[in-house]
mmCIF file of C-alpha atoms in Angstrom:
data_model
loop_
_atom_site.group_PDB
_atom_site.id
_atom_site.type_symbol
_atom_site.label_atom_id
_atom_site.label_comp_id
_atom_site.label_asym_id
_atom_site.label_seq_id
_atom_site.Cartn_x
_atom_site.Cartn_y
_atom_site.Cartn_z
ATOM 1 C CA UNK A 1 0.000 0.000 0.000
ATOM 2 C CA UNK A 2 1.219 3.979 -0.670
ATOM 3 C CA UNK A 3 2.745 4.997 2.432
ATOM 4 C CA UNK A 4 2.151 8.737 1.115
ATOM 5 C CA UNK A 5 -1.734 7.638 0.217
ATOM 6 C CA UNK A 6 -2.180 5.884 3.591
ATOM 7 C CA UNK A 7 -0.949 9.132 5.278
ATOM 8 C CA UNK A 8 -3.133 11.646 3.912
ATOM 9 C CA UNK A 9 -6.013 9.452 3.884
ATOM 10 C CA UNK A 10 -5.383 10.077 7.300
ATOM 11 C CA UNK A 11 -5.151 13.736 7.817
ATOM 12 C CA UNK A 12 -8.332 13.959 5.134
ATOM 13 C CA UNK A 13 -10.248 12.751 7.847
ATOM 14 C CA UNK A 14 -8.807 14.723 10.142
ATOM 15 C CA UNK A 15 -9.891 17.506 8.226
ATOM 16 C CA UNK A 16 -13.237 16.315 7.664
ATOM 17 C CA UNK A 17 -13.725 15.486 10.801
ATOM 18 C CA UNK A 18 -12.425 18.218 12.846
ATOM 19 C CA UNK A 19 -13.613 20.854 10.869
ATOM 20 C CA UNK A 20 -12.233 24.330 9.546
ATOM 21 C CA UNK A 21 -15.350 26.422 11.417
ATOM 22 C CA UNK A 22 -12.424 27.830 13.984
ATOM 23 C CA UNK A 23 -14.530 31.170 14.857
ATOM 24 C CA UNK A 24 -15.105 29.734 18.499
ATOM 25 C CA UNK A 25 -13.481 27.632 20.571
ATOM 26 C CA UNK A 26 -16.071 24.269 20.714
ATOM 27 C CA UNK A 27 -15.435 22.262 23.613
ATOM 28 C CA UNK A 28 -17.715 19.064 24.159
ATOM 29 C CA UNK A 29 -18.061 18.194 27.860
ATOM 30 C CA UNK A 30 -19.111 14.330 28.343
ATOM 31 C CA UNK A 31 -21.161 13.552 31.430
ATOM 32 C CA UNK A 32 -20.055 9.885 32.061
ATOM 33 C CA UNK A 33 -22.980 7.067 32.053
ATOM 34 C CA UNK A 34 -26.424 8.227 32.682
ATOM 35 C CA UNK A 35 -30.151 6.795 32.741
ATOM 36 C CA UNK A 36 -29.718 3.223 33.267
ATOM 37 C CA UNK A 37 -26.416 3.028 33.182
ATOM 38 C CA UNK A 38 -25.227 4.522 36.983
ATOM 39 C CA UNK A 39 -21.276 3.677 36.436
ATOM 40 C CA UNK A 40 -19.952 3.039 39.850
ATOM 41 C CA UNK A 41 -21.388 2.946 42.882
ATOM 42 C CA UNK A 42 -20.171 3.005 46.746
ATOM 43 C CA UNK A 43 -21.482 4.113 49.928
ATOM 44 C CA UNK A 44 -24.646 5.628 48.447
ATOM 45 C CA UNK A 45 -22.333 7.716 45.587
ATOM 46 C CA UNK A 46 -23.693 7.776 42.166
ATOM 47 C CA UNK A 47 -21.151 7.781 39.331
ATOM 48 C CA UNK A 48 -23.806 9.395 36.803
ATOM 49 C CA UNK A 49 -25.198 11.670 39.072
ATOM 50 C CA UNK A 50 -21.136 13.002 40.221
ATOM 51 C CA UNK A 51 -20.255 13.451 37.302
ATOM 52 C CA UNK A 52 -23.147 15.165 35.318
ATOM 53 C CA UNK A 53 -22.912 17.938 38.153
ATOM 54 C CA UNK A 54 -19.643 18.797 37.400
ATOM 55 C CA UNK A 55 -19.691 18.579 33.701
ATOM 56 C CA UNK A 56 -22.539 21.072 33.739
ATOM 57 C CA UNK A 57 -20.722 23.449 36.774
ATOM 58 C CA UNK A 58 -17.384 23.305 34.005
ATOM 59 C CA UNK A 59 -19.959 24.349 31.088
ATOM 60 C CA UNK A 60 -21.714 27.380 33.064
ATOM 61 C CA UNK A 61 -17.852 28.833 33.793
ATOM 62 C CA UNK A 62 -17.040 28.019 30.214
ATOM 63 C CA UNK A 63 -19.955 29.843 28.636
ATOM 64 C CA UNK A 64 -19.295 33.139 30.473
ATOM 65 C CA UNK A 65 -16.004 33.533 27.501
ATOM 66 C CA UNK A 66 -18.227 34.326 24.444
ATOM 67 C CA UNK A 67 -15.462 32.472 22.434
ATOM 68 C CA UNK A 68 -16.392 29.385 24.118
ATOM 69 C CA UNK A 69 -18.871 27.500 22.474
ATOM 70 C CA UNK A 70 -20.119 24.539 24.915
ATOM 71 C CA UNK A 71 -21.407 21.078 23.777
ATOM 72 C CA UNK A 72 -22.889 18.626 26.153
ATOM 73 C CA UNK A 73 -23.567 15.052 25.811
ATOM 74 C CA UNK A 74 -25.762 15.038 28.130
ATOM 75 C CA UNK A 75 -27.259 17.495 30.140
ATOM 76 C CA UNK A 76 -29.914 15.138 31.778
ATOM 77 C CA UNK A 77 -30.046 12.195 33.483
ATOM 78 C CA UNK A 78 -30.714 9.960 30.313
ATOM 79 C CA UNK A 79 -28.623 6.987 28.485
ATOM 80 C CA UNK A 80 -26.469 8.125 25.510
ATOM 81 C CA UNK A 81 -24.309 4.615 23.756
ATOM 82 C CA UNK A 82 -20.966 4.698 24.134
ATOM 83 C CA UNK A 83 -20.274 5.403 20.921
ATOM 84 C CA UNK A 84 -23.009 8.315 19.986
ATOM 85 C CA UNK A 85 -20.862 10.591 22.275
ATOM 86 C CA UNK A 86 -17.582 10.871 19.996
ATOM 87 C CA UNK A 87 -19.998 11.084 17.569
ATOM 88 C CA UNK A 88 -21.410 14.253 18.712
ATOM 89 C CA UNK A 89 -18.212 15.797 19.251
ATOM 90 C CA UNK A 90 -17.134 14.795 15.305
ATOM 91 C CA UNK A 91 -20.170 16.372 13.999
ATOM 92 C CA UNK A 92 -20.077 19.403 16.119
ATOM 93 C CA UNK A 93 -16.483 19.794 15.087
ATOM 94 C CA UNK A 94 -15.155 20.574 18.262
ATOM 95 C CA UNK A 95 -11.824 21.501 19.253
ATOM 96 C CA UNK A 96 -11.650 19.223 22.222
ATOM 97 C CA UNK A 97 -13.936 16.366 23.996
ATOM 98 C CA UNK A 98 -13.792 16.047 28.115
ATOM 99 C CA UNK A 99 -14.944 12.803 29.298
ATOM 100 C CA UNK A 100 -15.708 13.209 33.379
ATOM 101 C CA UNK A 101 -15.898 10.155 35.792
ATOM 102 C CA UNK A 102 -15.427 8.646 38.872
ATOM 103 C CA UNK A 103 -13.418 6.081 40.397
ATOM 104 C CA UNK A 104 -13.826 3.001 42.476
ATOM 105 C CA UNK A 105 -12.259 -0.234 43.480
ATOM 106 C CA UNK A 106 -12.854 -3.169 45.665
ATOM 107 C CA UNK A 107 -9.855 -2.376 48.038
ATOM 108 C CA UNK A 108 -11.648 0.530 48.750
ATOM 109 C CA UNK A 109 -8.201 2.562 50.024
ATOM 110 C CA UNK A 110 -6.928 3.973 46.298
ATOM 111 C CA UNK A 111 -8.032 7.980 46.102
ATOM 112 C CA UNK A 112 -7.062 10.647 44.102
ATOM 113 C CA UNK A 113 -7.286 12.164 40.506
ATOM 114 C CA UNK A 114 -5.726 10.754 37.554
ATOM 115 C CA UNK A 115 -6.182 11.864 33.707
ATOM 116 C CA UNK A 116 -6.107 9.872 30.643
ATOM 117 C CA UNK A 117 -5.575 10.020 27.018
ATOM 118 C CA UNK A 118 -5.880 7.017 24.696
ATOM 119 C CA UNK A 119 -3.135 4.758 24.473
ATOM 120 C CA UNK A 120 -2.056 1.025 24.783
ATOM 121 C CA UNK A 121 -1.042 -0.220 28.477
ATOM 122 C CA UNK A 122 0.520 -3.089 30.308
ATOM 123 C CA UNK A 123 -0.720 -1.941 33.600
ATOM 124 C CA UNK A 124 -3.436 -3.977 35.479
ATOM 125 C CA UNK A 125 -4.927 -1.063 37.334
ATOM 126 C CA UNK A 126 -5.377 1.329 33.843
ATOM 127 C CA UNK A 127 -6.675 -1.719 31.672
ATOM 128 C CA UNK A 128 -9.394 -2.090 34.654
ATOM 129 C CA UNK A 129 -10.332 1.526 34.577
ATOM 130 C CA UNK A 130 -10.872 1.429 30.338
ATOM 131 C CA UNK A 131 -12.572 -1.940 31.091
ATOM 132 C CA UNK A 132 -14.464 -0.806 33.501
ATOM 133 C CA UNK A 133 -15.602 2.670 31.232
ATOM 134 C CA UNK A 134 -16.410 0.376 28.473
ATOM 135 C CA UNK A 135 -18.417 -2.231 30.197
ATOM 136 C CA UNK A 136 -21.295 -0.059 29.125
ATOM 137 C CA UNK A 137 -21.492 -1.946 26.121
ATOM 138 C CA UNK A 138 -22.827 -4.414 27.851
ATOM 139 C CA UNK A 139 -26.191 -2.413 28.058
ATOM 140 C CA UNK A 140 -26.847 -1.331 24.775
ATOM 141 C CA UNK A 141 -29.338 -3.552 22.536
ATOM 142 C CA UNK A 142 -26.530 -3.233 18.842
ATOM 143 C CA UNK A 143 -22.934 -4.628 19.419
ATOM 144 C CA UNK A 144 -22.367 -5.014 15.918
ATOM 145 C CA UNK A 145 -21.193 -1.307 15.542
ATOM 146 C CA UNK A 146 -18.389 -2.313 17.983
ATOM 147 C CA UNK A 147 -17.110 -4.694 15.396
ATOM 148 C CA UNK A 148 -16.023 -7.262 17.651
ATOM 149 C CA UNK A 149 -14.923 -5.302 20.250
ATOM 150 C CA UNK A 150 -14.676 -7.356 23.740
ATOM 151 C CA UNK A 151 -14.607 -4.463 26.676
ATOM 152 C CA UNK A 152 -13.694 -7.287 28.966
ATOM 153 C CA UNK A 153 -10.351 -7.367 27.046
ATOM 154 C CA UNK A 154 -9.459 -3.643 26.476
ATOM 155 C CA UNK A 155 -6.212 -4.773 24.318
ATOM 156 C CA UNK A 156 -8.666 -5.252 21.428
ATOM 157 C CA UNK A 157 -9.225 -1.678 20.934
ATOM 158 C CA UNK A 158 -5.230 -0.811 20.759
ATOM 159 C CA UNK A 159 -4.981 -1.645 16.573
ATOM 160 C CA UNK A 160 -7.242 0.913 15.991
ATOM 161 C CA UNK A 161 -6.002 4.022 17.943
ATOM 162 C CA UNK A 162 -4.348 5.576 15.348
ATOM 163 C CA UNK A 163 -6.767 7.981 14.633
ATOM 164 C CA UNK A 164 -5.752 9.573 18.226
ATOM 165 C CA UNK A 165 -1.717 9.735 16.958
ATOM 166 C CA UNK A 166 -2.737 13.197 15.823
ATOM 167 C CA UNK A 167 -3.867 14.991 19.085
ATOM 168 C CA UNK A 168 -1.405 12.545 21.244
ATOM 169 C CA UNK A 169 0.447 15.857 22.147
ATOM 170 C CA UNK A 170 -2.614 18.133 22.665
ATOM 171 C CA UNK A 171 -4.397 15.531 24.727
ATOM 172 C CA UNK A 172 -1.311 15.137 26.895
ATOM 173 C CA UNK A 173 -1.133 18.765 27.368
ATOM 174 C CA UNK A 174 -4.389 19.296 28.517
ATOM 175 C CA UNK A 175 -4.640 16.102 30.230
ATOM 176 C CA UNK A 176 -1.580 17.704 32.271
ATOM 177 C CA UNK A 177 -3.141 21.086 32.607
ATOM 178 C CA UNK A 178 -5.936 19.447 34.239
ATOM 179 C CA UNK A 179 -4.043 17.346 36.705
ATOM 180 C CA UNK A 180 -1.481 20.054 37.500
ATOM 181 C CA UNK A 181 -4.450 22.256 38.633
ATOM 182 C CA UNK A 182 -6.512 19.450 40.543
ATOM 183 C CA UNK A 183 -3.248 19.242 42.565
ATOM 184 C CA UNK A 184 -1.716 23.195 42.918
ATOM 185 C CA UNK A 185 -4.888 25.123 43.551
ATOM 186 C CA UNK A 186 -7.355 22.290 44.262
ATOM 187 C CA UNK A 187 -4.916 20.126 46.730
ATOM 188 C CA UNK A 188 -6.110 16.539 45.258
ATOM 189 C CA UNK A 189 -3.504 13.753 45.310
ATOM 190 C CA UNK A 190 -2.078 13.610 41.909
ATOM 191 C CA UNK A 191 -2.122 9.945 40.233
ATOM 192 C CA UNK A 192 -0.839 11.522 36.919
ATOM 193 C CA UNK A 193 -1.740 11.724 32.982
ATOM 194 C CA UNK A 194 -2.041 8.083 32.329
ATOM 195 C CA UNK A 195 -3.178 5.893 28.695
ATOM 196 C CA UNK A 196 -5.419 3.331 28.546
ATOM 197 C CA UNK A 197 -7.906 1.840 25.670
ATOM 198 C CA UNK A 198 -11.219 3.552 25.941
ATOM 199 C CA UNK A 199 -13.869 3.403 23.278
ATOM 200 C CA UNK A 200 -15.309 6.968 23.759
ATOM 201 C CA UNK A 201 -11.672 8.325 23.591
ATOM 202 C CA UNK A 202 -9.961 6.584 20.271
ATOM 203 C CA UNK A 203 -13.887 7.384 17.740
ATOM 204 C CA UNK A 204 -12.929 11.225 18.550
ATOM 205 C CA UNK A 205 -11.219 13.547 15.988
ATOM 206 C CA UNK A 206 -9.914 15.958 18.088
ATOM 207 C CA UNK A 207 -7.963 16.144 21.289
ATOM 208 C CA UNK A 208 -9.418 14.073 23.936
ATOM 209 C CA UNK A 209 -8.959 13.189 27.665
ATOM 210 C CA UNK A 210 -11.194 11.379 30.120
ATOM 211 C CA UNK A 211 -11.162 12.509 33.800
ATOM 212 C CA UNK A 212 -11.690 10.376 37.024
ATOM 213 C CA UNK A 213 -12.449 13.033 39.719
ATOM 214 C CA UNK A 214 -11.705 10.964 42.525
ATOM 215 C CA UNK A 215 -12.733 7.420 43.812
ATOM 216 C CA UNK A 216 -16.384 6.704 44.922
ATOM 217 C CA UNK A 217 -14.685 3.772 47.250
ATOM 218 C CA UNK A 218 -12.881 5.597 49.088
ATOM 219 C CA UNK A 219 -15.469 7.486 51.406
ATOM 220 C CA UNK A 220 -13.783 10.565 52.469
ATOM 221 C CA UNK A 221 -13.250 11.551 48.744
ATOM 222 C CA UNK A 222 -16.672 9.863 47.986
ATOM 223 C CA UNK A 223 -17.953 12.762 50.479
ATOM 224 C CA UNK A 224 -15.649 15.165 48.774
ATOM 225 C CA UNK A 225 -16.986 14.221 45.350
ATOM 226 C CA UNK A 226 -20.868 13.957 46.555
ATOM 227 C CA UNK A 227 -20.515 17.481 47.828
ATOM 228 C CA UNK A 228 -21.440 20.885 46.192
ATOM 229 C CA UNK A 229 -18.101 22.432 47.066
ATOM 230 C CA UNK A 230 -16.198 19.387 46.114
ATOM 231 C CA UNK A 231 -17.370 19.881 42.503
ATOM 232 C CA UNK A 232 -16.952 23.538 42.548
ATOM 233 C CA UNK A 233 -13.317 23.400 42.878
ATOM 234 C CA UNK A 234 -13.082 20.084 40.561
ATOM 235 C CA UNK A 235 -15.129 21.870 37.947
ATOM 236 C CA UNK A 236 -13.346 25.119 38.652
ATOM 237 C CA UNK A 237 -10.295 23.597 37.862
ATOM 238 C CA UNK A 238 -11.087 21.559 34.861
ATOM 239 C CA UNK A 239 -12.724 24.758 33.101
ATOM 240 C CA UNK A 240 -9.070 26.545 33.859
ATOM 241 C CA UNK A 241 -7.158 24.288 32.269
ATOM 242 C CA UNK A 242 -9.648 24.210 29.229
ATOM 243 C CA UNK A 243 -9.360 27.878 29.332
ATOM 244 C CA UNK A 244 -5.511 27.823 29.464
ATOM 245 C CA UNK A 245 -5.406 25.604 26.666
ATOM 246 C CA UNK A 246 -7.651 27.480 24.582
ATOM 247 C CA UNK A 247 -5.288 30.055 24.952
ATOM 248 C CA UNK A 248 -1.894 28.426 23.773
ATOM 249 C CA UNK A 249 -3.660 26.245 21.088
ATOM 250 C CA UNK A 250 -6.582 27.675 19.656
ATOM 251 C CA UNK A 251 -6.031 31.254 16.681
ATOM 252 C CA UNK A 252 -9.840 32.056 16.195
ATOM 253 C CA UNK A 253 -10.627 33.304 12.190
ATOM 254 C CA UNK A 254 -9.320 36.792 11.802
ATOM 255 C CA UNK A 255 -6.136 36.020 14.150
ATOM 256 C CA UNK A 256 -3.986 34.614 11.120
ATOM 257 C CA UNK A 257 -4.087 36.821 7.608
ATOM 258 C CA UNK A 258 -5.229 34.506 4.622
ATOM 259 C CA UNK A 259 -2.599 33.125 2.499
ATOM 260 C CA UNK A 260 -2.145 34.026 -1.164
ATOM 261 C CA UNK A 261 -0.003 32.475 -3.134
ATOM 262 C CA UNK A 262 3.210 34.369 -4.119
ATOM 263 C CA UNK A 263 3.858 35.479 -7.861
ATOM 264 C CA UNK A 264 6.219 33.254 -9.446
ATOM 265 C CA UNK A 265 9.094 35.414 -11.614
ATOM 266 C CA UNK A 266 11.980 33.815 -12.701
ATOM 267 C CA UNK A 267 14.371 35.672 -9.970
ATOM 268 C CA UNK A 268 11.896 34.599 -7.173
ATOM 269 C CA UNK A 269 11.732 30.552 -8.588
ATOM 270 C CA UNK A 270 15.506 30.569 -8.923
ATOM 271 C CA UNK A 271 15.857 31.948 -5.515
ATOM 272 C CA UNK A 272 13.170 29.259 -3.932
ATOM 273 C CA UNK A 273 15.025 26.540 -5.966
ATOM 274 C CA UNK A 274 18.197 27.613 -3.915
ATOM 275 C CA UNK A 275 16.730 26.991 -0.570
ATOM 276 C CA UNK A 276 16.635 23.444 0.385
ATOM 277 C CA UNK A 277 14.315 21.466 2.554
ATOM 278 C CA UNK A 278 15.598 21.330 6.328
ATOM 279 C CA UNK A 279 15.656 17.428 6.997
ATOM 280 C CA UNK A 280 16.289 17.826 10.389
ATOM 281 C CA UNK A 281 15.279 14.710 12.745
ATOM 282 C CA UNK A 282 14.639 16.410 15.721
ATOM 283 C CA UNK A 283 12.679 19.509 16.893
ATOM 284 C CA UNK A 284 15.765 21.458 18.045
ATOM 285 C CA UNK A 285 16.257 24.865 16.628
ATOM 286 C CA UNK A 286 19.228 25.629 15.539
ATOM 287 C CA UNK A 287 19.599 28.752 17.083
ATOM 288 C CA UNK A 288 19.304 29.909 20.849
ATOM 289 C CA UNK A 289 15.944 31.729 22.289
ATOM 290 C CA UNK A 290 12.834 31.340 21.377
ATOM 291 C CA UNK A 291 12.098 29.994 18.329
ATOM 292 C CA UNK A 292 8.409 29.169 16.478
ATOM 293 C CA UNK A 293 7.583 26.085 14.087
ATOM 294 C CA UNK A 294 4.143 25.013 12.580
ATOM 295 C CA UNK A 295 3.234 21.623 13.540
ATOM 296 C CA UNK A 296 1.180 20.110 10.830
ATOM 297 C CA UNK A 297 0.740 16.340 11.402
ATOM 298 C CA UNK A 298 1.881 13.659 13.900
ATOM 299 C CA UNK A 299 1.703 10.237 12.641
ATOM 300 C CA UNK A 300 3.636 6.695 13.289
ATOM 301 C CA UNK A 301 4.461 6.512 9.787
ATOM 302 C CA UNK A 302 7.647 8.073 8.726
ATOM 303 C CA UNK A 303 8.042 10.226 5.811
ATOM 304 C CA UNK A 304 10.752 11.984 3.660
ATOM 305 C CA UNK A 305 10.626 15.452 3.957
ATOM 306 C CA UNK A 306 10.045 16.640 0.669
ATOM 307 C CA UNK A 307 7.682 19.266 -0.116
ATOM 308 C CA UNK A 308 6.094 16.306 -2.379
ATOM 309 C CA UNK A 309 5.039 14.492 0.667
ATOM 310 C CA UNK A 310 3.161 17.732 2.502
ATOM 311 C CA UNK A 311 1.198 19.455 -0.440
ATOM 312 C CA UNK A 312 3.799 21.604 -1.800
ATOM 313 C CA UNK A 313 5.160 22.761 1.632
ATOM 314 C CA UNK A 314 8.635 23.689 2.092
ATOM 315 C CA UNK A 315 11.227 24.069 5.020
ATOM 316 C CA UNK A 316 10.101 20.967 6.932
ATOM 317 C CA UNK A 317 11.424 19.577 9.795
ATOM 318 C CA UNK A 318 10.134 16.371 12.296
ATOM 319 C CA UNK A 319 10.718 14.979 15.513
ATOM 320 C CA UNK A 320 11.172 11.185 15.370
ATOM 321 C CA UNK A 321 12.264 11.027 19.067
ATOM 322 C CA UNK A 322 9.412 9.135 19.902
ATOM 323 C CA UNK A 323 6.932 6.460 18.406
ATOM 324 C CA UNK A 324 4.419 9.659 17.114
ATOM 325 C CA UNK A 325 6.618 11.233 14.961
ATOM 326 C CA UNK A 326 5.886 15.146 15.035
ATOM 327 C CA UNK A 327 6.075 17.283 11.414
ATOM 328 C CA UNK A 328 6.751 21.091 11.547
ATOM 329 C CA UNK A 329 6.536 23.361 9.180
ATOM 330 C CA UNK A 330 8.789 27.007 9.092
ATOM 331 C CA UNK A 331 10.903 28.269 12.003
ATOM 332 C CA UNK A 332 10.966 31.898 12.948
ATOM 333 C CA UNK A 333 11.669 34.212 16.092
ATOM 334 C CA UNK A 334 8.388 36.130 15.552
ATOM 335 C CA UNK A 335 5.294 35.460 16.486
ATOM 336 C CA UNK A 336 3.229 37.419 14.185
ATOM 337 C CA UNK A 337 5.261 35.668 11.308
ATOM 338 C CA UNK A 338 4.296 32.456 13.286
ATOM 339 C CA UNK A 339 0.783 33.091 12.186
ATOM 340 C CA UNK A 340 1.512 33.855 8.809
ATOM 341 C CA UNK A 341 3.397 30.506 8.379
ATOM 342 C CA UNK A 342 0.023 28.944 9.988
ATOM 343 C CA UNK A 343 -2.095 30.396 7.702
ATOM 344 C CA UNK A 344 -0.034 29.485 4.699
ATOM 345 C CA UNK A 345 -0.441 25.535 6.871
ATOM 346 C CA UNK A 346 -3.750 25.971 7.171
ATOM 347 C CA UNK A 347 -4.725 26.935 3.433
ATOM 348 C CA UNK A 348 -2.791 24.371 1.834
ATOM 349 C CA UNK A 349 -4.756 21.789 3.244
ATOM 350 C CA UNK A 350 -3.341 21.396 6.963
ATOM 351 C CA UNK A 351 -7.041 22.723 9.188
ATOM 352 C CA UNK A 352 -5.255 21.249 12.305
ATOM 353 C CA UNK A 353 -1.982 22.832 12.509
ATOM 354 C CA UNK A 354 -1.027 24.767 15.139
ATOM 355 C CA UNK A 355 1.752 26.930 16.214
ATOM 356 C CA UNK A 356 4.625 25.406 18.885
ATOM 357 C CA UNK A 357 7.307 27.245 20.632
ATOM 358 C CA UNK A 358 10.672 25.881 21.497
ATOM 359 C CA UNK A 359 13.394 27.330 23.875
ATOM 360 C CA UNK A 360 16.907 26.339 23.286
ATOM 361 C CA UNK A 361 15.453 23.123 21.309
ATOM 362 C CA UNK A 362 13.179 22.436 24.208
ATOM 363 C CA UNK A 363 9.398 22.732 23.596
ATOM 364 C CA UNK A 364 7.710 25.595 25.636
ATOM 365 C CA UNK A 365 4.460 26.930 26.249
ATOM 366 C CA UNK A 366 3.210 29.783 24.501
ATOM 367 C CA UNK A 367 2.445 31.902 27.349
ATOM 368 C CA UNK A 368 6.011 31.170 28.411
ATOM 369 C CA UNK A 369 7.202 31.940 24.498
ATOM 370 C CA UNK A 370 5.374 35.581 24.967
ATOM 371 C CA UNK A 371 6.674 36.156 28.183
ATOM 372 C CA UNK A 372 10.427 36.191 26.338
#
């Protein structure tokens, strides 16, 4: 099969999927289980009922920023399938999807917050959290949609998590945004940004985390959970770290100048012949300070970096440090040329890029880029 045709297949429905509509910043919040489906339950704590409460506090602090545009998949105590929820965050085209649950466990002693993104795992205790999410399957009437998925073996959804290679960077960003809050301001105990095989996580075309606020089994953070100041400061939290990514990640329409193609003379296509394509293998910049790249794909598959391969785009770098190999386009010091280099991403066929900062070869926040 075409490598190249395998890869843009890819991004297509990327693009398709995640939309080019980037006026406001959609976030889709997912209220875990629901209706007859109650998720986990200890000492009188209801998963469904935990978790809907918070995902509807983080929405009402969200929709006060007019360039927040809030999706719910539920807003009621009703059943939605496991997978109708990525659904409605592919079709609303949304920027990112929030999955928000609780924990439990038999021992009963485990507490604290922990944060996932979608990934393969060898660890017992993160397979029994995705196997525990997916169970759900379980209670719906059609199984044939999950095309043979088993959720009591959570391995069998790892072949087909590629889609999520894409927004593995994003998602662990905000996963860590989230997690980083529950434990500065909030004062949780931190069990970290883990992966593990969920259904509702891998079907989404965007970057996606699920949330476990606490565990149910433990009944001082079951009280902690239950209680209307516990999910203040949980939802609190998770709405600033939405917020905070929204800010690094997200250049509404009318941020970035549109593209136009530049006039080709015979000086100007002698001098662009004379520039060659930066093959570099890592994301280093050459140069000290702050320096800005265009990330335009992430994939497993590994590609020459000819402008060929990426649509006509020039001055390419990628990061192959890792199993998700990260493609850049451009490098500059400025900022506002930073957007122009986006825009000239985004109109040759690239709706996902996104602009990444690096300091001394090290990747950086933007708000910590500005600052310099």
């Amino acid at each position: 099969m075409n490598l190249k045709l395998v890869f843009f297949t890819f991004i297509a429905f990327c693009a398709a999927s995640f939309g080019q509509d980037n006026s406001k910043f959609k976030v889709v919040l997912d209220a875990g289980h629901g209706g007859k489906d109650y998720g986990a339950i200890y000492h009188g704590f209801i998963e469904k009922n935990i978790a809907l409460n918070v995902a509807l506090k983080v929405g009402k602090i969200l929709e006060k920023d007019n360039s927040v545009d809030v999706i719910f998949t539920r807003k009621t105590d009703v059943f939605i399938e496991l997978d109708e929820r990525p659904n409605i965050a592919n079709r609303a085209k949304a920027n990112v999807f929030v999955s928000i649950h609780c924990n439990g466990e038999t021992k009963k002693t485990a507490f604290g917050t922990e944060t996932f993104i979608i990934g393969a795992t060898k660890s017992a205790s993160n397979l029994e959290v995705a196997k525990t999410e997916n169970n759900v399957i379980h209670l719906e009437k059609d199984k044939v949609k999950y095309d043979g998925f088993d959720p009591d073996s959570p391995e069998s959804i790892i072949g087909i998590a590629i889609q999520q290679e894409a927004y593995r960077d994003q998602s662990i960003d905000l996963a860590s945004r989230v997690e980083e809050i529950f434990t500065d301001e909030v004062k949780r105990k931190k069990r970290g940004v883990k992966q593990a095989p969920f259904w509702v996580l891998h079907k989404t075309a965007m970057p996606s985390i699920l949330i476990e606020l606490g565990f149910l089994s433990y009944k001082p953070e079951g009280d902690y959970l239950n209680s209307d100041a516990g999910q203040d400061e949980l939802a609190k939290a998770i709405a600033k770290a939405i917020l905070g990514y929204k800010k690094e990640y997200f250049i509404p329409i009318g941020s970035t100048v549109n593209y136009k193609e530049p006039e080709v003379t015979k000086d100007t296509k002698n001098k662009t012949e004379e520039k060659t394509t930066v093959a570099a293998t890592s994301s280093s910049a050459s140069s000290k300070g702050v320096v800005f790249k265009v990330q335009i794909a992430a994939s497993g598959k590994s590609l020459e970096l000819v402008p060929s391969n990426f649509k006509g785009l020039k001055n390419l770098s990628k990061d192959d440090s890792t199993s998700v190999i990260k493609y850049y386009y451009g490098q500059t010091d400025d900022y506002e040329e930073a957007k122009q280099l986006l825009a000239e991403a985004r109109d040759k066929g690239f709706p996902t890029a996104f602009i990444v900062p690096f300091k001394d070869g090290k990747r950086i926040k933007i708000e910590e880029a500005l600052k310099k």
